[in-house]
Amino acid sequence: MNWYPWLNQPYRRIITRHQSGQAHHALLIQAIEGMGDDALVWGVSRWLMCQQPEGLKSCGHCHGCQLMQAQTHPDWYRLEAEKGKSSLGIDAVRDVTEKLYHFAQQGGAKVVWLPDAAQLTEAAANALLKTLEEPPANTWFFLSTREPSRLLATLRSRCMTWHLSPPDEIHSLQWLQKQISQPEETLRAALRLSNGAPAAALTLLQPERWQTRETLCNALAGALQQDILQLLPCLNSDDVADRLAWLLSLLVDAMKVQQGASRWLSNGDRPDVVTLLAQQLNSNALNASVQLWMQCREQLQQVAALNRELMLTDRLLSWSRLLSPATFG
């Protein structure tokens, strides 16, 4: 599992709490995609399972470390939805929590990690809540989430929230420059399109993925000057949520241009497309466009069995009615 330099400080702070006996038994880690919260939890778990830790580090050679390295430690539990399912049910939670009240098989700590706590059904969350209220001795819970608001308030109240913030942009750019050879404006665009998460930016910059985004930008430029429905093939894909997020970022950038804030563009590598949007849509139309595509993205993500192509076609036709030479205001 990849380790990232921006995890060093939170790792030290968490381990220091454990060393001083001040660690909370349930840590709710809030992090956006690409921040490496999985690596952070893994690193802390290895320290907790180590039988002979060396300061802030696990020794790497004791039996506990060997089991963790082989990912076969019997007292380390990963709770997530089964493959192909989107929710984590009560049976899986009960199965793990029942084991927690038995003596640790290796005689040390027990660790439970939920990579996506939002997968918990309400019944599963309530079952977990009972264990969090009266946790077994030397048992530690790590819950990762992108959106804490999607969790039960009672569940959040039993955890200590740990916000894993993105590093400063300058440090992220320096890290990206060591990972991949691209112009700085390209690296900055990928970073801002990834909400500042360096590892997510690196994934976006992989040739095939970055070309998908480039194709969308080019198609949008052509569609704005010809037929807006030309954009449909570039949006109608399984990763439609990502593609609509790119479209939304371009619209928000056009707002920035109209407000004289061009230095803060997310798509600084494609000022041609941003300028075209700012010319074709006045400020009211831009705002309406953002609302239209945000609602579309939300529906496609949340509502099952929607006809994606039909919905996108309908929204593109609605959007075409907003397109006109801009009269800023």
mmCIF file with all atom_site columns, N, CA, C and O in Angstrom, residues 263-295:
data_model
loop_
_atom_site.group_PDB
_atom_site.id
_atom_site.type_symbol
_atom_site.label_atom_id
_atom_site.label_alt_id
_atom_site.label_comp_id
_atom_site.label_asym_id
_atom_site.label_entity_id
_atom_site.label_seq_id
_atom_site.pdbx_PDB_ins_code
_atom_site.Cartn_x
_atom_site.Cartn_y
_atom_site.Cartn_z
_atom_site.occupancy
_atom_site.B_iso_or_equiv
_atom_site.pdbx_formal_charge
_atom_site.auth_seq_id
_atom_site.auth_comp_id
_atom_site.auth_asym_id
_atom_site.auth_atom_id
_atom_site.pdbx_PDB_model_num
ATOM 1   N N  . ARG A 1 263 ? -7.328  34.010 -12.095 1.00 0.00 ? 263 ARG A N  1
ATOM 2   C CA . ARG A 1 263 ? -6.140  33.335 -11.538 1.00 0.00 ? 263 ARG A CA 1
ATOM 3   C C  . ARG A 1 263 ? -6.514  32.105 -10.722 1.00 0.00 ? 263 ARG A C  1
ATOM 4   O O  . ARG A 1 263 ? -5.657  31.278 -10.388 1.00 0.00 ? 263 ARG A O  1
ATOM 5   N N  . TRP A 1 264 ? -7.779  31.973 -10.367 1.00 0.00 ? 264 TRP A N  1
ATOM 6   C CA . TRP A 1 264 ? -8.216  30.848 -9.527  1.00 0.00 ? 264 TRP A CA 1
ATOM 7   C C  . TRP A 1 264 ? -8.916  29.748 -10.330 1.00 0.00 ? 264 TRP A C  1
ATOM 8   O O  . TRP A 1 264 ? -9.615  28.906 -9.772  1.00 0.00 ? 264 TRP A O  1
ATOM 9   N N  . LEU A 1 265 ? -8.719  29.726 -11.646 1.00 0.00 ? 265 LEU A N  1
ATOM 10  C CA . LEU A 1 265 ? -9.378  28.713 -12.473 1.00 0.00 ? 265 LEU A CA 1
ATOM 11  C C  . LEU A 1 265 ? -8.916  27.308 -12.120 1.00 0.00 ? 265 LEU A C  1
ATOM 12  O O  . LEU A 1 265 ? -7.736  27.070 -11.865 1.00 0.00 ? 265 LEU A O  1
ATOM 13  N N  . SER A 1 266 ? -9.859  26.370 -12.125 1.00 0.00 ? 266 SER A N  1
ATOM 14  C CA . SER A 1 266 ? -9.509  24.963 -11.955 1.00 0.00 ? 266 SER A CA 1
ATOM 15  C C  . SER A 1 266 ? -8.972  24.394 -13.258 1.00 0.00 ? 266 SER A C  1
ATOM 16  O O  . SER A 1 266 ? -8.105  23.516 -13.258 1.00 0.00 ? 266 SER A O  1
ATOM 17  N N  . ASN A 1 267 ? -9.511  24.898 -14.376 1.00 0.00 ? 267 ASN A N  1
ATOM 18  C CA . ASN A 1 267 ? -9.123  24.412 -15.700 1.00 0.00 ? 267 ASN A CA 1
ATOM 19  C C  . ASN A 1 267 ? -8.204  25.411 -16.380 1.00 0.00 ? 267 ASN A C  1
ATOM 20  O O  . ASN A 1 267 ? -8.441  25.849 -17.512 1.00 0.00 ? 267 ASN A O  1
ATOM 21  N N  . GLY A 1 268 ? -7.126  25.757 -15.688 1.00 0.00 ? 268 GLY A N  1
ATOM 22  C CA . GLY A 1 268 ? -6.203  26.751 -16.220 1.00 0.00 ? 268 GLY A CA 1
ATOM 23  C C  . GLY A 1 268 ? -5.509  26.324 -17.489 1.00 0.00 ? 268 GLY A C  1
ATOM 24  O O  . GLY A 1 268 ? -4.969  27.164 -18.214 1.00 0.00 ? 268 GLY A O  1
ATOM 25  N N  . ASP A 1 269 ? -5.520  25.019 -17.780 1.00 0.00 ? 269 ASP A N  1
ATOM 26  C CA . ASP A 1 269 ? -4.901  24.523 -19.014 1.00 0.00 ? 269 ASP A CA 1
ATOM 27  C C  . ASP A 1 269 ? -5.836  24.633 -20.210 1.00 0.00 ? 269 ASP A C  1
ATOM 28  O O  . ASP A 1 269 ? -5.413  24.420 -21.347 1.00 0.00 ? 269 ASP A O  1
ATOM 29  N N  . ARG A 1 270 ? -7.121  24.946 -19.966 1.00 0.00 ? 270 ARG A N  1
ATOM 30  C CA . ARG A 1 270 ? -8.093  25.078 -21.057 1.00 0.00 ? 270 ARG A CA 1
ATOM 31  C C  . ARG A 1 270 ? -8.841  26.410 -20.983 1.00 0.00 ? 270 ARG A C  1
ATOM 32  O O  . ARG A 1 270 ? -10.078 26.444 -20.908 1.00 0.00 ? 270 ARG A O  1
ATOM 33  N N  . PRO A 1 271 ? -8.111  27.517 -21.021 1.00 0.00 ? 271 PRO A N  1
ATOM 34  C CA . PRO A 1 271 ? -8.778  28.827 -20.963 1.00 0.00 ? 271 PRO A CA 1
ATOM 35  C C  . PRO A 1 271 ? -9.670  29.076 -22.175 1.00 0.00 ? 271 PRO A C  1
ATOM 36  O O  . PRO A 1 271 ? -10.612 29.880 -22.099 1.00 0.00 ? 271 PRO A O  1
ATOM 37  N N  . ASP A 1 272 ? -9.398  28.380 -23.294 1.00 0.00 ? 272 ASP A N  1
ATOM 38  C CA . ASP A 1 272 ? -10.219 28.555 -24.497 1.00 0.00 ? 272 ASP A CA 1
ATOM 39  C C  . ASP A 1 272 ? -11.668 28.144 -24.243 1.00 0.00 ? 272 ASP A C  1
ATOM 40  O O  . ASP A 1 272 ? -12.612 28.870 -24.605 1.00 0.00 ? 272 ASP A O  1
ATOM 41  N N  . VAL A 1 273 ? -11.852 26.993 -23.595 1.00 0.00 ? 273 VAL A N  1
ATOM 42  C CA . VAL A 1 273 ? -13.211 26.492 -23.326 1.00 0.00 ? 273 VAL A CA 1
ATOM 43  C C  . VAL A 1 273 ? -13.901 27.362 -22.280 1.00 0.00 ? 273 VAL A C  1
ATOM 44  O O  . VAL A 1 273 ? -15.090 27.689 -22.404 1.00 0.00 ? 273 VAL A O  1
ATOM 45  N N  . VAL A 1 274 ? -13.158 27.735 -21.250 1.00 0.00 ? 274 VAL A N  1
ATOM 46  C CA . VAL A 1 274 ? -13.721 28.574 -20.187 1.00 0.00 ? 274 VAL A CA 1
ATOM 47  C C  . VAL A 1 274 ? -14.180 29.912 -20.747 1.00 0.00 ? 274 VAL A C  1
ATOM 48  O O  . VAL A 1 274 ? -15.283 30.391 -20.446 1.00 0.00 ? 274 VAL A O  1
ATOM 49  N N  . THR A 1 275 ? -13.352 30.535 -21.584 1.00 0.00 ? 275 THR A N  1
ATOM 50  C CA . THR A 1 275 ? -13.697 31.831 -22.186 1.00 0.00 ? 275 THR A CA 1
ATOM 51  C C  . THR A 1 275 ? -14.928 31.715 -23.072 1.00 0.00 ? 275 THR A C  1
ATOM 52  O O  . THR A 1 275 ? -15.808 32.580 -23.063 1.00 0.00 ? 275 THR A O  1
ATOM 53  N N  . LEU A 1 276 ? -15.016 30.626 -23.824 1.00 0.00 ? 276 LEU A N  1
ATOM 54  C CA . LEU A 1 276 ? -16.169 30.408 -24.702 1.00 0.00 ? 276 LEU A CA 1
ATOM 55  C C  . LEU A 1 276 ? -17.458 30.315 -23.893 1.00 0.00 ? 276 LEU A C  1
ATOM 56  O O  . LEU A 1 276 ? -18.493 30.896 -24.267 1.00 0.00 ? 276 LEU A O  1
ATOM 57  N N  . LEU A 1 277 ? -17.402 29.606 -22.763 1.00 0.00 ? 277 LEU A N  1
ATOM 58  C CA . LEU A 1 277 ? -18.585 29.508 -21.902 1.00 0.00 ? 277 LEU A CA 1
ATOM 59  C C  . LEU A 1 277 ? -18.960 30.874 -21.332 1.00 0.00 ? 277 LEU A C  1
ATOM 60  O O  . LEU A 1 277 ? -20.147 31.226 -21.254 1.00 0.00 ? 277 LEU A O  1
ATOM 61  N N  . ALA A 1 278 ? -17.964 31.635 -20.937 1.00 0.00 ? 278 ALA A N  1
ATOM 62  C CA . ALA A 1 278 ? -18.219 32.969 -20.375 1.00 0.00 ? 278 ALA A CA 1
ATOM 63  C C  . ALA A 1 278 ? -18.826 33.899 -21.407 1.00 0.00 ? 278 ALA A C  1
ATOM 64  O O  . ALA A 1 278 ? -19.586 34.823 -21.061 1.00 0.00 ? 278 ALA A O  1
ATOM 65  N N  . GLN A 1 279 ? -18.520 33.659 -22.677 1.00 0.00 ? 279 GLN A N  1
ATOM 66  C CA . GLN A 1 279 ? -19.083 34.489 -23.751 1.00 0.00 ? 279 GLN A CA 1
ATOM 67  C C  . GLN A 1 279 ? -20.489 34.053 -24.130 1.00 0.00 ? 279 GLN A C  1
ATOM 68  O O  . GLN A 1 279 ? -21.335 34.873 -24.482 1.00 0.00 ? 279 GLN A O  1
ATOM 69  N N  . GLN A 1 280 ? -20.759 32.751 -24.052 1.00 0.00 ? 280 GLN A N  1
ATOM 70  C CA . GLN A 1 280 ? -22.048 32.220 -24.501 1.00 0.00 ? 280 GLN A CA 1
ATOM 71  C C  . GLN A 1 280 ? -23.138 32.291 -23.441 1.00 0.00 ? 280 GLN A C  1
ATOM 72  O O  . GLN A 1 280 ? -24.316 32.234 -23.756 1.00 0.00 ? 280 GLN A O  1
ATOM 73  N N  . LEU A 1 281 ? -22.737 32.373 -22.166 1.00 0.00 ? 281 LEU A N  1
ATOM 74  C CA . LEU A 1 281 ? -23.708 32.363 -21.073 1.00 0.00 ? 281 LEU A CA 1
ATOM 75  C C  . LEU A 1 281 ? -23.511 33.581 -20.177 1.00 0.00 ? 281 LEU A C  1
ATOM 76  O O  . LEU A 1 281 ? -22.399 33.817 -19.697 1.00 0.00 ? 281 LEU A O  1
ATOM 77  N N  . ASN A 1 282 ? -24.586 34.322 -19.948 1.00 0.00 ? 282 ASN A N  1
ATOM 78  C CA . ASN A 1 282 ? -24.462 35.434 -18.998 1.00 0.00 ? 282 ASN A CA 1
ATOM 79  C C  . ASN A 1 282 ? -24.479 34.877 -17.579 1.00 0.00 ? 282 ASN A C  1
ATOM 80  O O  . ASN A 1 282 ? -24.632 33.680 -17.365 1.00 0.00 ? 282 ASN A O  1
ATOM 81  N N  . SER A 1 283 ? -24.301 35.724 -16.588 1.00 0.00 ? 283 SER A N  1
ATOM 82  C CA . SER A 1 283 ? -24.142 35.243 -15.212 1.00 0.00 ? 283 SER A CA 1
ATOM 83  C C  . SER A 1 283 ? -25.372 34.485 -14.723 1.00 0.00 ? 283 SER A C  1
ATOM 84  O O  . SER A 1 283 ? -25.243 33.465 -14.041 1.00 0.00 ? 283 SER A O  1
ATOM 85  N N  . ASN A 1 284 ? -26.563 34.944 -15.083 1.00 0.00 ? 284 ASN A N  1
ATOM 86  C CA . ASN A 1 284 ? -27.776 34.235 -14.664 1.00 0.00 ? 284 ASN A CA 1
ATOM 87  C C  . ASN A 1 284 ? -27.863 32.858 -15.326 1.00 0.00 ? 284 ASN A C  1
ATOM 88  O O  . ASN A 1 284 ? -28.239 31.872 -14.689 1.00 0.00 ? 284 ASN A O  1
ATOM 89  N N  . ALA A 1 285 ? -27.509 32.821 -16.606 1.00 0.00 ? 285 ALA A N  1
ATOM 90  C CA . ALA A 1 285 ? -27.557 31.548 -17.330 1.00 0.00 ? 285 ALA A CA 1
ATOM 91  C C  . ALA A 1 285 ? -26.500 30.576 -16.797 1.00 0.00 ? 285 ALA A C  1
ATOM 92  O O  . ALA A 1 285 ? -26.733 29.365 -16.728 1.00 0.00 ? 285 ALA A O  1
ATOM 93  N N  . LEU A 1 286 ? -25.338 31.084 -16.424 1.00 0.00 ? 286 LEU A N  1
ATOM 94  C CA . LEU A 1 286 ? -24.310 30.235 -15.844 1.00 0.00 ? 286 LEU A CA 1
ATOM 95  C C  . LEU A 1 286 ? -24.781 29.623 -14.531 1.00 0.00 ? 286 LEU A C  1
ATOM 96  O O  . LEU A 1 286 ? -24.594 28.435 -14.270 1.00 0.00 ? 286 LEU A O  1
ATOM 97  N N  . ASN A 1 287 ? -25.397 30.441 -13.704 1.00 0.00 ? 287 ASN A N  1
ATOM 98  C CA . ASN A 1 287 ? -25.908 29.952 -12.428 1.00 0.00 ? 287 ASN A CA 1
ATOM 99  C C  . ASN A 1 287 ? -26.977 28.877 -12.647 1.00 0.00 ? 287 ASN A C  1
ATOM 100 O O  . ASN A 1 287 ? -26.969 27.827 -11.993 1.00 0.00 ? 287 ASN A O  1
ATOM 101 N N  . ALA A 1 288 ? -27.877 29.129 -13.599 1.00 0.00 ? 288 ALA A N  1
ATOM 102 C CA . ALA A 1 288 ? -28.929 28.153 -13.905 1.00 0.00 ? 288 ALA A CA 1
ATOM 103 C C  . ALA A 1 288 ? -28.324 26.867 -14.461 1.00 0.00 ? 288 ALA A C  1
ATOM 104 O O  . ALA A 1 288 ? -28.791 25.763 -14.175 1.00 0.00 ? 288 ALA A O  1
ATOM 105 N N  . SER A 1 289 ? -27.261 27.008 -15.257 1.00 0.00 ? 289 SER A N  1
ATOM 106 C CA . SER A 1 289 ? -26.588 25.840 -15.836 1.00 0.00 ? 289 SER A CA 1
ATOM 107 C C  . SER A 1 289 ? -25.969 24.968 -14.749 1.00 0.00 ? 289 SER A C  1
ATOM 108 O O  . SER A 1 289 ? -26.066 23.739 -14.782 1.00 0.00 ? 289 SER A O  1
ATOM 109 N N  . VAL A 1 290 ? -25.322 25.613 -13.799 1.00 0.00 ? 290 VAL A N  1
ATOM 110 C CA . VAL A 1 290 ? -24.706 24.874 -12.692 1.00 0.00 ? 290 VAL A CA 1
ATOM 111 C C  . VAL A 1 290 ? -25.779 24.114 -11.916 1.00 0.00 ? 290 VAL A C  1
ATOM 112 O O  . VAL A 1 290 ? -25.603 22.929 -11.586 1.00 0.00 ? 290 VAL A O  1
ATOM 113 N N  . GLN A 1 291 ? -26.889 24.768 -11.629 1.00 0.00 ? 291 GLN A N  1
ATOM 114 C CA . GLN A 1 291 ? -27.980 24.102 -10.898 1.00 0.00 ? 291 GLN A CA 1
ATOM 115 C C  . GLN A 1 291 ? -28.522 22.919 -11.690 1.00 0.00 ? 291 GLN A C  1
ATOM 116 O O  . GLN A 1 291 ? -28.781 21.833 -11.131 1.00 0.00 ? 291 GLN A O  1
ATOM 117 N N  . LEU A 1 292 ? -28.694 23.108 -13.001 1.00 0.00 ? 292 LEU A N  1
ATOM 118 C CA . LEU A 1 292 ? -29.238 22.048 -13.851 1.00 0.00 ? 292 LEU A CA 1
ATOM 119 C C  . LEU A 1 292 ? -28.343 20.810 -13.835 1.00 0.00 ? 292 LEU A C  1
ATOM 120 O O  . LEU A 1 292 ? -28.823 19.683 -13.637 1.00 0.00 ? 292 LEU A O  1
ATOM 121 N N  . TRP A 1 293 ? -27.030 21.020 -13.996 1.00 0.00 ? 293 TRP A N  1
ATOM 122 C CA . TRP A 1 293 ? -26.132 19.870 -14.075 1.00 0.00 ? 293 TRP A CA 1
ATOM 123 C C  . TRP A 1 293 ? -25.847 19.258 -12.712 1.00 0.00 ? 293 TRP A C  1
ATOM 124 O O  . TRP A 1 293 ? -25.590 18.051 -12.611 1.00 0.00 ? 293 TRP A O  1
ATOM 125 N N  . MET A 1 294 ? -25.901 20.050 -11.655 1.00 0.00 ? 294 MET A N  1
ATOM 126 C CA . MET A 1 294 ? -25.758 19.481 -10.308 1.00 0.00 ? 294 MET A CA 1
ATOM 127 C C  . MET A 1 294 ? -26.914 18.554 -9.992  1.00 0.00 ? 294 MET A C  1
ATOM 128 O O  . MET A 1 294 ? -26.728 17.458 -9.453  1.00 0.00 ? 294 MET A O  1
ATOM 129 N N  . GLN A 1 295 ? -28.126 18.984 -10.338 1.00 0.00 ? 295 GLN A N  1
ATOM 130 C CA . GLN A 1 295 ? -29.311 18.160 -10.092 1.00 0.00 ? 295 GLN A CA 1
ATOM 131 C C  . GLN A 1 295 ? -29.260 16.881 -10.921 1.00 0.00 ? 295 GLN A C  1
ATOM 132 O O  . GLN A 1 295 ? -29.601 15.792 -10.442 1.00 0.00 ? 295 GLN A O  1
#
